[in-house]
CSV table of C-alpha atoms and ligand atoms in Angstrom, one decimal:
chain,number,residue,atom,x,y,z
Y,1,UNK,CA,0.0,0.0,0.0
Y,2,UNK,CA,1.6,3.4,-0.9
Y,3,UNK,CA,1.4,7.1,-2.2
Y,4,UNK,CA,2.1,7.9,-5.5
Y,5,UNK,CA,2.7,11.5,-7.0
Y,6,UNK,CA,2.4,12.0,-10.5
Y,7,UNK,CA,3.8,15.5,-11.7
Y,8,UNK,CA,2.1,16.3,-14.9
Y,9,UNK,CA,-1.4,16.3,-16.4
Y,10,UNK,CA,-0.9,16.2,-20.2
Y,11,UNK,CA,-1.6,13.0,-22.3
Y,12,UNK,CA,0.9,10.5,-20.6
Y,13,UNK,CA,0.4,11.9,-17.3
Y,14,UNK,CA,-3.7,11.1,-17.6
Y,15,UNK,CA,-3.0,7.7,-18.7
Y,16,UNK,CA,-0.5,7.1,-15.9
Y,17,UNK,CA,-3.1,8.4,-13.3
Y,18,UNK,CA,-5.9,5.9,-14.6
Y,19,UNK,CA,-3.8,3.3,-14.7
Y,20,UNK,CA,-2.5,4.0,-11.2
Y,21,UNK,CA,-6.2,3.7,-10.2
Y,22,UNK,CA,-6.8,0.9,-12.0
Y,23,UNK,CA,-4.6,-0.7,-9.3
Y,24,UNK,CA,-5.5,0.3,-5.6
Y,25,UNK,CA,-3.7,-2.8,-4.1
Y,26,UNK,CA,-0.4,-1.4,-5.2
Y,27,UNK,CA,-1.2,2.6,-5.2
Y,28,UNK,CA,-3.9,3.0,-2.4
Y,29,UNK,CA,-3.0,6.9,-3.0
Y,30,UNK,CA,-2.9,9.1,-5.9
Y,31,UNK,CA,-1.8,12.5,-5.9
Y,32,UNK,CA,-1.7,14.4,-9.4
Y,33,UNK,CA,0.0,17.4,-9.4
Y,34,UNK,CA,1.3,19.7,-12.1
Y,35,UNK,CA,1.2,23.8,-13.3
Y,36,UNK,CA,-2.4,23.7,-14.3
Y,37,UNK,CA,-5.0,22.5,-11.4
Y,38,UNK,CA,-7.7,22.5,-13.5
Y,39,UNK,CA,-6.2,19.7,-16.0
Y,40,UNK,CA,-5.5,17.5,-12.7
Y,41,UNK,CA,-8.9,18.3,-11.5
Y,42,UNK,CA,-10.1,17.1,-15.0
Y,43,UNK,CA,-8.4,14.2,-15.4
Y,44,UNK,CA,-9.6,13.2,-11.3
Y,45,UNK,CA,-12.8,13.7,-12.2
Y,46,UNK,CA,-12.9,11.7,-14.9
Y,47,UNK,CA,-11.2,8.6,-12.9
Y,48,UNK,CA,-14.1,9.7,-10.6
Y,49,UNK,CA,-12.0,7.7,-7.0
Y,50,UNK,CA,-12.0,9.3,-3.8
Y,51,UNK,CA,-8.3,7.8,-3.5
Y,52,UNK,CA,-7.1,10.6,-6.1
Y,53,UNK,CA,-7.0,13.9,-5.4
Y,54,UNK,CA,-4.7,16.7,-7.4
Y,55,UNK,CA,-2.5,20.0,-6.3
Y,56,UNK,CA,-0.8,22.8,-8.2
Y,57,UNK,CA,3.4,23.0,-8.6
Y,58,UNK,CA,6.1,24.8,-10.5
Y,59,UNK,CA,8.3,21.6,-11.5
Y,60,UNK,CA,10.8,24.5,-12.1
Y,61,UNK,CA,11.3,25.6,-8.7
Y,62,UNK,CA,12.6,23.3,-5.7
Y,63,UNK,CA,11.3,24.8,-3.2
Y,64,UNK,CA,7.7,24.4,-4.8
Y,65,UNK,CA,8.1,21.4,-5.0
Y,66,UNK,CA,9.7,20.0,-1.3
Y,67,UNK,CA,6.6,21.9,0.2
Y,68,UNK,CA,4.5,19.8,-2.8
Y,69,UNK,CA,6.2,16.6,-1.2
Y,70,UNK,CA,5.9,17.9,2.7
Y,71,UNK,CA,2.2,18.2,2.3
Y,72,UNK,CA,2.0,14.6,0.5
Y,73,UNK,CA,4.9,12.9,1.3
Y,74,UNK,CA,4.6,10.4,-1.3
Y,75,UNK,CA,6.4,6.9,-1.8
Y,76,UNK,CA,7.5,7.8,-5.6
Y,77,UNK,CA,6.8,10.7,-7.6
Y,78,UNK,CA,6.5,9.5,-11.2
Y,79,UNK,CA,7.7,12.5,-13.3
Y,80,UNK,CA,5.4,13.1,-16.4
Y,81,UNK,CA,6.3,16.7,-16.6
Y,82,UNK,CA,8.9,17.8,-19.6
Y,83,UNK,CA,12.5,17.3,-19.5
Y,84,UNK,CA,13.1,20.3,-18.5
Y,85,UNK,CA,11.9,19.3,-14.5
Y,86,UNK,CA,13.9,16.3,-14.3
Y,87,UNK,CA,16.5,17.7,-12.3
Y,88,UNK,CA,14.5,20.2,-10.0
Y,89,UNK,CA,12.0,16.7,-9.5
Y,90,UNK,CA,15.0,14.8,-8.7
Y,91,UNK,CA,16.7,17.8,-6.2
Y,92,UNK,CA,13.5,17.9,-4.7
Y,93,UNK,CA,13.7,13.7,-4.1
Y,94,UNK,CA,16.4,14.0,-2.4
Y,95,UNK,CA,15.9,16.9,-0.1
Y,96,UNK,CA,12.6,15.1,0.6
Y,97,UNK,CA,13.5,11.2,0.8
Y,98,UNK,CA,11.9,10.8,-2.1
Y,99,UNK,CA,11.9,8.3,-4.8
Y,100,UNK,CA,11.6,8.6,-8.4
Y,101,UNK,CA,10.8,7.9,-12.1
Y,102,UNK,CA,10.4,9.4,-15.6
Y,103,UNK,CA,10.1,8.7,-19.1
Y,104,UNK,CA,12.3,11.1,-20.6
Y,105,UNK,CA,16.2,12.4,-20.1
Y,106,UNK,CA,16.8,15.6,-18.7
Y,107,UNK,CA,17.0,18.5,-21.2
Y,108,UNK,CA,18.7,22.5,-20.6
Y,109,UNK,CA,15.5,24.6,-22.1
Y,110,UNK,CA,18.3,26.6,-24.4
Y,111,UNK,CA,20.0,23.6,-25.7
Y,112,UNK,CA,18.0,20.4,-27.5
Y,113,UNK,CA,21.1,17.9,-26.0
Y,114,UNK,CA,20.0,14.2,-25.2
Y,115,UNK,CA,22.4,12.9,-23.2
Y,116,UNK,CA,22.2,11.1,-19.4
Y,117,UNK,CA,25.2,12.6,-17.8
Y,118,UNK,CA,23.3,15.2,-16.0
Y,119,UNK,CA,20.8,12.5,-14.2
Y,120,UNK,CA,23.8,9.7,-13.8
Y,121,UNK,CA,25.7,12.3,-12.0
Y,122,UNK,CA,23.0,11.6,-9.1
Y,123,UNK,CA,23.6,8.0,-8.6
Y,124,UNK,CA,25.8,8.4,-5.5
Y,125,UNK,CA,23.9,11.0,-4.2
Y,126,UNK,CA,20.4,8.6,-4.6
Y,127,UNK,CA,22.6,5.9,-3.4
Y,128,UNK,CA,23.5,7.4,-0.1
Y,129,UNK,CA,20.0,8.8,0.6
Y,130,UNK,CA,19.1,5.0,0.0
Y,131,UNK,CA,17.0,5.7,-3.0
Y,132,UNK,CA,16.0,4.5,-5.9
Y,133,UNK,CA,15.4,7.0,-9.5
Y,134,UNK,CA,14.5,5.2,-12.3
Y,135,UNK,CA,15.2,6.6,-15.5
Y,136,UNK,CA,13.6,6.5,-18.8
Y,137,UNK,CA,10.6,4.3,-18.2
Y,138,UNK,CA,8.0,5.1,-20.9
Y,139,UNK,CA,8.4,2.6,-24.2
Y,140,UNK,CA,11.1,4.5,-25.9
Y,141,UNK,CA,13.0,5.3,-23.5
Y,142,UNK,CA,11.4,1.8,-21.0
Y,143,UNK,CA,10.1,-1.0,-22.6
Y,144,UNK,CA,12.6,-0.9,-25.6
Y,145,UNK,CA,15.3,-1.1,-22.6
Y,146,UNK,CA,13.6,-3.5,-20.9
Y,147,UNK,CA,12.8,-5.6,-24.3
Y,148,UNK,CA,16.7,-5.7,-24.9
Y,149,UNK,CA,17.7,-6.8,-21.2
Y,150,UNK,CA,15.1,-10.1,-22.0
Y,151,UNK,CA,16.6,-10.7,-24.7
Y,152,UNK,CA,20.2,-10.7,-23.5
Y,153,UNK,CA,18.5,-12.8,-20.7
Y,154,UNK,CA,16.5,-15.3,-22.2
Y,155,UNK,CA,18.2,-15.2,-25.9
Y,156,UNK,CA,21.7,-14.2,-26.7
Y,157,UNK,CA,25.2,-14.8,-25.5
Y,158,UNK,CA,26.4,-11.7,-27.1
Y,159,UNK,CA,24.0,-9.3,-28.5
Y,160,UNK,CA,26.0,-7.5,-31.7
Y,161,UNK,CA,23.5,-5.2,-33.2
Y,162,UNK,CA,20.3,-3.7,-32.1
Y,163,UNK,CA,17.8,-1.6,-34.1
Y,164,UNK,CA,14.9,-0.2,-32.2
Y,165,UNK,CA,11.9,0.4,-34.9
Y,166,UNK,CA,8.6,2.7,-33.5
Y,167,UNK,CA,6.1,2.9,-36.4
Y,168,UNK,CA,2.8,4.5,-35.8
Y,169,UNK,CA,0.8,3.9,-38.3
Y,170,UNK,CA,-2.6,5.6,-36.8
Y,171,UNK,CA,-4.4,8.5,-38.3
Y,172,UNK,CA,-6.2,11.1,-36.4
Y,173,UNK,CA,-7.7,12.9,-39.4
Y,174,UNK,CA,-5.3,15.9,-38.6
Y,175,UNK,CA,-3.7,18.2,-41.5
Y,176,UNK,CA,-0.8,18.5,-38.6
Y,177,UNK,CA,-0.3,17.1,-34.9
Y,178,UNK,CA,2.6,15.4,-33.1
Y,179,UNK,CA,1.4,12.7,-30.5
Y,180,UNK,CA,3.2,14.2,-27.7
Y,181,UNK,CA,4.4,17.3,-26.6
Y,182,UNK,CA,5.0,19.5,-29.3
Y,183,UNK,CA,7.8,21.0,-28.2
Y,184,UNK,CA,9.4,18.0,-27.4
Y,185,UNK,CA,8.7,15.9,-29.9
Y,186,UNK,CA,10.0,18.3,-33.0
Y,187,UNK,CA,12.9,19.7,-30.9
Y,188,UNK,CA,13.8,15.7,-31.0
Y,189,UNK,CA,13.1,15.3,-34.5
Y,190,UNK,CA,14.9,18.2,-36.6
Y,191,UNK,CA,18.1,17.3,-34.5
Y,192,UNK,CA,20.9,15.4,-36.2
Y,193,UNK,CA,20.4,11.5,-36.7
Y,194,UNK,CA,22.9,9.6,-34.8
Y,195,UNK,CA,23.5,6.1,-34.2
Y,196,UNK,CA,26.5,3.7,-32.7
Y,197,UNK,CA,28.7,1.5,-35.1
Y,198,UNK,CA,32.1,-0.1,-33.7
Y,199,UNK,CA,32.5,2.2,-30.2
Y,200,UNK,CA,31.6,5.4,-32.1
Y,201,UNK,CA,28.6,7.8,-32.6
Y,202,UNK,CA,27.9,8.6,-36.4
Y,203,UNK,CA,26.0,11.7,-37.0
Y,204,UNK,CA,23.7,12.1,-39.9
Y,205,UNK,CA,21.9,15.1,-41.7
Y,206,UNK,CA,17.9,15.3,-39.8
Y,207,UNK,CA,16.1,12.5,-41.0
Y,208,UNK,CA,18.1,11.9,-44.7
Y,209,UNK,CA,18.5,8.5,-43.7
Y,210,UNK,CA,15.5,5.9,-44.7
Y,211,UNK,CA,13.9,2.9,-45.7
Y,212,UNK,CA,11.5,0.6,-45.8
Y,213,UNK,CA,10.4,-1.6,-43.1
Y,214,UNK,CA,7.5,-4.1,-42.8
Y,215,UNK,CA,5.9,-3.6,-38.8
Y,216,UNK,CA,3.6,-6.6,-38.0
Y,217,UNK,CA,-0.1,-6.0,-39.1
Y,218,UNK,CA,0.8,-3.2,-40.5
Y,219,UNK,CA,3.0,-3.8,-43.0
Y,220,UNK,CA,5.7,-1.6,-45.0
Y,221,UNK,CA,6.4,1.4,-44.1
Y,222,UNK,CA,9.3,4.3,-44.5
Y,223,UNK,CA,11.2,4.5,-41.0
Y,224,UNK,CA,14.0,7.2,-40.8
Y,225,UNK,CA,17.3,7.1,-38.3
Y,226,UNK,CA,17.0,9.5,-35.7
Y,227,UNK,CA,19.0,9.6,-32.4
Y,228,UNK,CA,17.1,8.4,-29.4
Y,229,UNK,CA,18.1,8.9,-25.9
Y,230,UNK,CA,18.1,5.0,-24.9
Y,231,UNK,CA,21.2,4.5,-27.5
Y,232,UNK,CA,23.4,6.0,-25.1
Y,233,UNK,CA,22.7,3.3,-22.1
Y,234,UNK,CA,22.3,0.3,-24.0
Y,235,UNK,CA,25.5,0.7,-25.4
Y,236,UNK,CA,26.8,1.0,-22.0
Y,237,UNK,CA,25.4,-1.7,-20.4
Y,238,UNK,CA,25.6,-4.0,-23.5
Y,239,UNK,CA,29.3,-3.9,-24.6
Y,240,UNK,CA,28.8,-6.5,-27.0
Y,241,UNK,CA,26.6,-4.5,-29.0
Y,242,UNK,CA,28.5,-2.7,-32.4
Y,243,UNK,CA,25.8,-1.6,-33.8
Y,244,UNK,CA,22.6,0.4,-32.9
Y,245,UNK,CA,20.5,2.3,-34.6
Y,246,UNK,CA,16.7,3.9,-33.4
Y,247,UNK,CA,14.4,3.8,-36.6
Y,248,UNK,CA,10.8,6.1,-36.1
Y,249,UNK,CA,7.9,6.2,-39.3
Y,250,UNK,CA,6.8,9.5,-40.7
Y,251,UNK,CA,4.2,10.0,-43.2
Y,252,UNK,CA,4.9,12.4,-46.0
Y,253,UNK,CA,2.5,15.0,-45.6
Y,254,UNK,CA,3.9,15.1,-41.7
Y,255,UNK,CA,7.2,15.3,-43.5
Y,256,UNK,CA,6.4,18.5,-45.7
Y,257,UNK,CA,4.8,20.7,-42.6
Y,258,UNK,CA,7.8,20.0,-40.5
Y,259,UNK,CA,9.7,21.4,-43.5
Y,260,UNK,CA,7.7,24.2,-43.5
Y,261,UNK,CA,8.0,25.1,-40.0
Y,262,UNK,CA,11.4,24.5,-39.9
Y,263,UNK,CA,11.9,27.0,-43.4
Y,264,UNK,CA,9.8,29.7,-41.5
Y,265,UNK,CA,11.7,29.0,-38.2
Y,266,UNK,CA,9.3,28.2,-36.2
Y,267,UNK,CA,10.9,25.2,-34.8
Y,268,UNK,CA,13.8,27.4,-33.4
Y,269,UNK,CA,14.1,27.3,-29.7
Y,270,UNK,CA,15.7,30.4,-29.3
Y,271,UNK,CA,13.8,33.3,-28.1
Y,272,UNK,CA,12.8,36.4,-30.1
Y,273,UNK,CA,11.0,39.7,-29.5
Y,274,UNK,CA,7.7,40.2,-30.6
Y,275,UNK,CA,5.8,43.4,-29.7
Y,276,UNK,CA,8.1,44.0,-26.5
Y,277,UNK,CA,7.0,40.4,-25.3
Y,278,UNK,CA,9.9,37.5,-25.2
Y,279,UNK,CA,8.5,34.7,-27.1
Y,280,UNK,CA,10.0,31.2,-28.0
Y,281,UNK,CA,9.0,30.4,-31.7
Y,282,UNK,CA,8.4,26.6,-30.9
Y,283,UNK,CA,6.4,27.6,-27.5
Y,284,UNK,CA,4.3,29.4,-29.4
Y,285,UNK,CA,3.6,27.2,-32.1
Y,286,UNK,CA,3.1,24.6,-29.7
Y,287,UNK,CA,-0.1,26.9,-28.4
Y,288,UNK,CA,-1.4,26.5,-31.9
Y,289,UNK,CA,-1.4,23.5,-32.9
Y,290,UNK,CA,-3.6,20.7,-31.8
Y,291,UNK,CA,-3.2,19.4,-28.2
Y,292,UNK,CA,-2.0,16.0,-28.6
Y,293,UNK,CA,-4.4,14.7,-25.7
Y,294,UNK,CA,-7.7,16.1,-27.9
Y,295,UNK,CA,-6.5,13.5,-30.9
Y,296,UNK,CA,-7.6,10.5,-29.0
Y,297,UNK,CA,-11.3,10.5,-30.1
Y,298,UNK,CA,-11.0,9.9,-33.9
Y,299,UNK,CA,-7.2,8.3,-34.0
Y,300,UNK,CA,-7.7,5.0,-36.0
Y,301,UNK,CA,-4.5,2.4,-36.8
Y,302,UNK,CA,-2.3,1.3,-34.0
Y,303,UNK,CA,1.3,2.1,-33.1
Y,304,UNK,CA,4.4,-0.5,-33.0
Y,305,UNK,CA,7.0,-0.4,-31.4
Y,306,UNK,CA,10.1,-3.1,-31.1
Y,307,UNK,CA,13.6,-4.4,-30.9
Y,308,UNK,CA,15.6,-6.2,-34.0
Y,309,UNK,CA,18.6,-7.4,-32.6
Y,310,UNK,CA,21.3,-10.0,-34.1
Y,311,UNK,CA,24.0,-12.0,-32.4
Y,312,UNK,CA,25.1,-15.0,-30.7
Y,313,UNK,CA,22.7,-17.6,-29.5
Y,314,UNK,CA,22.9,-18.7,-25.7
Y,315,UNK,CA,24.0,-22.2,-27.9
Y,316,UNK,CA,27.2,-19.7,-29.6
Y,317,UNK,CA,25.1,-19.8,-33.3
Y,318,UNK,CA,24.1,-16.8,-34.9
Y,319,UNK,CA,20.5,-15.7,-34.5
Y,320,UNK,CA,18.0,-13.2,-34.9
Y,321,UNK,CA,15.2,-11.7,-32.4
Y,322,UNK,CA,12.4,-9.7,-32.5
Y,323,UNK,CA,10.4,-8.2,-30.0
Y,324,UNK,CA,7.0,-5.8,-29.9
Y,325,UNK,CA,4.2,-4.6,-29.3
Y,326,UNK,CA,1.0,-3.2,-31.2
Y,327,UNK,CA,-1.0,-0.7,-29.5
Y,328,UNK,CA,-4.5,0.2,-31.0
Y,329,UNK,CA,-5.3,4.0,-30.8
Y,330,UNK,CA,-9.1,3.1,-30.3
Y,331,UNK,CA,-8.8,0.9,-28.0
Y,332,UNK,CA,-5.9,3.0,-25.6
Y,333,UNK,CA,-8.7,5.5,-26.3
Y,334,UNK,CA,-12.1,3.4,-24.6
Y,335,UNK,CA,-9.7,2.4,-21.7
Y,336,UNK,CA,-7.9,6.2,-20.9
Y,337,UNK,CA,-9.3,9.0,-23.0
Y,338,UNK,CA,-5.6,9.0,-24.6
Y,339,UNK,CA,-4.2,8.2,-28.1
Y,340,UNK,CA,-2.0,5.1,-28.1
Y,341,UNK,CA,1.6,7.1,-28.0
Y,342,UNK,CA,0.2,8.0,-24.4
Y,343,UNK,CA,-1.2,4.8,-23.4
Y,344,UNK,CA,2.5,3.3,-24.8
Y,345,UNK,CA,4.6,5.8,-22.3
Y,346,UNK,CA,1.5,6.0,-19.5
Y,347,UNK,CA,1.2,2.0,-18.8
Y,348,UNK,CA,5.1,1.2,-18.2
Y,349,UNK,CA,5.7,4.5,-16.1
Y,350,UNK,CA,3.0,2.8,-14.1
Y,351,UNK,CA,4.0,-0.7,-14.5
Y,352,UNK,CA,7.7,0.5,-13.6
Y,353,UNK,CA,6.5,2.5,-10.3
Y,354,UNK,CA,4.4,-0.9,-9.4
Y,355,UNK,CA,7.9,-2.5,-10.0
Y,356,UNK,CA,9.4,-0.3,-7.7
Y,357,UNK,CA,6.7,-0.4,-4.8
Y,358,UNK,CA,6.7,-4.4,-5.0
Y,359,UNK,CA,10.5,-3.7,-4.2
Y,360,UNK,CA,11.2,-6.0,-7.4
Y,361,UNK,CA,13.0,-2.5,-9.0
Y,362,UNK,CA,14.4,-1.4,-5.5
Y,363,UNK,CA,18.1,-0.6,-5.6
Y,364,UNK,CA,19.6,3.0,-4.3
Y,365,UNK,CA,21.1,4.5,-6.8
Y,366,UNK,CA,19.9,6.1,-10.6
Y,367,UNK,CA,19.6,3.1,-13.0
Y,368,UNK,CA,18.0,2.7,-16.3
Y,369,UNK,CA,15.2,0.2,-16.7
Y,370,UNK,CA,17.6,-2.4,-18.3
Y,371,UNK,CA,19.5,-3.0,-15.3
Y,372,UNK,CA,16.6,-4.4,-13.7
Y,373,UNK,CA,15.5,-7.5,-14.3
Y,374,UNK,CA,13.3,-7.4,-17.0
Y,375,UNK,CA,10.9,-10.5,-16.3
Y,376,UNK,CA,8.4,-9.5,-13.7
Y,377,UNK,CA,8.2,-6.0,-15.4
Y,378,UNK,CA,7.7,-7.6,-19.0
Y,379,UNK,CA,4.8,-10.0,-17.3
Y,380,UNK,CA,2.7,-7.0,-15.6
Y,381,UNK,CA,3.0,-4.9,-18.7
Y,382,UNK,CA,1.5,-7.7,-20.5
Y,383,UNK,CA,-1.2,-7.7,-18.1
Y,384,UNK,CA,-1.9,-3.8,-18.2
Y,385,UNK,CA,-2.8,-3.4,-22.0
Y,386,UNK,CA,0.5,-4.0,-23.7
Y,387,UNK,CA,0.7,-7.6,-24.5
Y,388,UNK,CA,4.5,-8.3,-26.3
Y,389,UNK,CA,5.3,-11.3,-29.1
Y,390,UNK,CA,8.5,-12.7,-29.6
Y,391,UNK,CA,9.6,-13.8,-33.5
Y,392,UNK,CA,12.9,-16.0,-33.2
Y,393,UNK,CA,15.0,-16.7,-36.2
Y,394,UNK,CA,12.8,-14.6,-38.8
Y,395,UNK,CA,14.0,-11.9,-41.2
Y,396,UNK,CA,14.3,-8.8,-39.4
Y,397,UNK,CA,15.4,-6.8,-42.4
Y,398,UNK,CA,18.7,-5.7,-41.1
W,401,NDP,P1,2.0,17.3,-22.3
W,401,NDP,O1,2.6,18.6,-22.8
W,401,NDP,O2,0.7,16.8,-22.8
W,401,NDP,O3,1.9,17.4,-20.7
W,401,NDP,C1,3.0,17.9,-19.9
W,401,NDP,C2,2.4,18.2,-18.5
W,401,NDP,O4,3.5,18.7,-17.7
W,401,NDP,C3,1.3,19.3,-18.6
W,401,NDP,O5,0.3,18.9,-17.6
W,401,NDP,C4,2.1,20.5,-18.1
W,401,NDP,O6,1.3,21.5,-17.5
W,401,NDP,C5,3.0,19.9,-17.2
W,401,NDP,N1,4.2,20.8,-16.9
W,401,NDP,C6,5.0,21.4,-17.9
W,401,NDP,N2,5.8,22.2,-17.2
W,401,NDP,C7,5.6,22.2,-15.9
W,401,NDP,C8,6.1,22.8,-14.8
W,401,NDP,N3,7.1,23.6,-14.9
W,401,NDP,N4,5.6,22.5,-13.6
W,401,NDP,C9,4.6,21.6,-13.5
W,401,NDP,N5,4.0,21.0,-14.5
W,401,NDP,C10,4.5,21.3,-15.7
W,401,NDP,O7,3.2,16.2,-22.5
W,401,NDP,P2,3.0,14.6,-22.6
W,401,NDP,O8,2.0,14.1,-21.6
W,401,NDP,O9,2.7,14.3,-24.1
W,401,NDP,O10,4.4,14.1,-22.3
W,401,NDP,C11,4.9,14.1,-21.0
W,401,NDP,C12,6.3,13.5,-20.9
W,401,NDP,O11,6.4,12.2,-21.5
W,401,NDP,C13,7.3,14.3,-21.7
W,401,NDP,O12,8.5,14.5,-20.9
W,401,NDP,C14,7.7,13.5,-22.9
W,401,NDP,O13,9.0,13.7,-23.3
W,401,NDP,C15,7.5,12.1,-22.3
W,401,NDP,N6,7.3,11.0,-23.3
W,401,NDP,C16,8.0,9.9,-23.2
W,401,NDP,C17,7.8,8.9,-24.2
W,401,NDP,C18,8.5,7.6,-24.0
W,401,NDP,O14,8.1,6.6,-24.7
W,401,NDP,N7,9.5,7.5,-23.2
W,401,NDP,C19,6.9,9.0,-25.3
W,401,NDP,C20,6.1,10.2,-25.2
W,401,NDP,C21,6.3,11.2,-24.2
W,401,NDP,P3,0.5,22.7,-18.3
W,401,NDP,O15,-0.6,22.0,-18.9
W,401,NDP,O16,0.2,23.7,-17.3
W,401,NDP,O17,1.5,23.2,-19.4
């Protein structure tokens, strides 16, 4: 039985919250909290549990949020905010006794830089407090971690390349829309492609690396090499590994207006004055475009997300491995209100905070999901809408 604290109230943090809900043996208490009461009000209401009640914080500012965790004093806070809190949420933990998870690496607001560095450079500091902060435990970052540590587990003696492929292949009827954050999401998209070959990173021109690849009942489509944040661990913790590479599907038309807003600069993060008033171009253009909770409703298609990987065999032969899941928008949608890209983060925070509270993911210190072990997580995620398959030995196009 235990508190949970969920900082944000945007699509991944309402799925989170449900979820959470949907399993009072585990969290008992639910506090949502984020810089909007109204949207955590909204999304109580809609749970409709006398278990969840909501507050208001500044993720930016510590002491906001110590007195947030004084008045709670919550087991875990699982951070659905953006980026940009991760540290102040994780300064707050520790001030606080506090322990923690998130979905997404720490990012400065000036500066679209993916790297861990700044969150690994709490693990003594979590360790001594006797804490546990678990890092990057959405589906890409999570279970695409978590996928990879089962299958150096159950499947390979030495894992040699890995290509992580995310195709959504749902349509919410939408000239323009991203399925998360805005901001986020094209600040992590027009950045340079890079990927991992033989102990070095390999940087590419934005998205001008592509092909074709066939997604399981969904079948071909083009998937372009971008740099994604869980690279950096797995090539840590997997030295075996020469090879990995993070593939994501864009349609064309999705293609041609990030073009655009990139042309007209409106993807540029760095601020201008308009009319005496400091604006951000991409903060703004974030205001006007479609909120990617609202695109749950008509979104048809389902997502897919999974790990290719080739190597050695537990048996020392060559072999390949694939692991995924599907994720129907519609469905995601009857259960939570939210699009599949939410459901896909919201579920494994949840699953990984359950992990956590069962003490099966208990260690002080900061880990990524991968250096826990992967079964029990892999089995409740299964359970709590994202079933996984397993395809040994086929073609996995690489
Ligand atoms: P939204 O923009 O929909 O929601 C973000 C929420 O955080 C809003 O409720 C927002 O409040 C709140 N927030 C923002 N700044 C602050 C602050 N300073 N203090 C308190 N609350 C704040 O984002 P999503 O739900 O789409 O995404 C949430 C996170 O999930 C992001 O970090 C994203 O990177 C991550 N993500 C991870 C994925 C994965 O697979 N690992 C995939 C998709 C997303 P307000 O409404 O007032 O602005």
């Amino acid at each position: 039985m235990a508190k949970v604290l969920i900082i944000g109230a945007g699509g991944v943090g309402t799925v989170v919250a449900h979820k959470c809900a949907q399993n009072p043996d585990v969290f008992n208490e639910i506090v949502i909290a984020s810089r909007t009461k109204s949207k955590c009000d909204a999304v109580a209401a809609a749970i409709g549990k006398a278990n969840v009640t909501t507050d208001s914080v500044d993720a930016d500012s510590v002491p906001e949020l110590v007195a947030l965790f004084r008045r709670h004093n919550p087991d875990i806070v699982i951070n659905v905010a953006l980026p940009y809190q991760d540290l102040t949420i994780m300064d707050a933990c520790l001030e606080c006794g506090v322990n923690y998870l998130d979905t997404a690496n720490y990012e400065p607001l000036d500066e679209a830089k993916y790297q861990y560095s700044w969150q690994w450079a709490y693990k003594e500091r979590f360790e001594q407090a006797g804490l546990t902060a678990i890092l990057g435990c959405g589906f890409d970052p999570g279970v695409s971690g978590v996928f990879t540590a089962y299958a150096a587990k159950h499947h390979f003696s030495a894992m040699e390349h890995l290509d992580i492929v995310d195709c959504n292949a749902g349509n919410h009827g939408k000239a323009f829309a991203t399925n998360f954050n805005p901001e986020i999401n094209i600040r992590e998209i027009t950045q340079r492609g890079k990927y991992y070959q033989d102990g070095e990173w390999i940087e590419t021109d934005p998205l001008s690396v592509h092909r074709a690849l066939t997604y399981p009942n969904i079948g071909p489509r083009e998937s372009y090499l971008m740099y994604h944040e869980e690279l950096e661990s797995l090539v840590k913790n997997y030295p075996t590994i020469t090879r990995a590479r993070f593939w994501m599907t864009f349609g064309q038309e999705y293609l041609t207006h990030l073009r655009v807003i990139q042309n007209i600069g409106m993807a540029s993060i760095v601020p201008i004055n308009y009319n005496g008033v400091e604006i951000v171009p991409i903060q703004f253009l974030k205001a006007v475009l479609p909120n990617p909770k609202e695109l749950g409703e008509n979104y048809t298609g389902e997502t897919s997300i999974g790990c290719r990987i080739s190597g050695k065999g537990k048996d020392g032969k060559p072999m390949t491995y694939y692991i995924y899941n599907n994720c129907s928008h519609h469905e995601a949608y009857l259960e939570t209100g939210m699009q599949a890209v939410s459901y896909t983060t919201g579920v494994p925070a949840m699953t990984g905070a359950m992990m956590f509270l069962k003490g099966l993911w208990k260690r002080p210190g900061v880990w990524n999901v991968e250096e826990f072990d992967p079964d029990p997580f892999l089995a409740e995620v299964a359970r709590q809408g994202l079933p996984w398959h397993e395809v040994v030995n086929g073609d996995i196009e690489f």
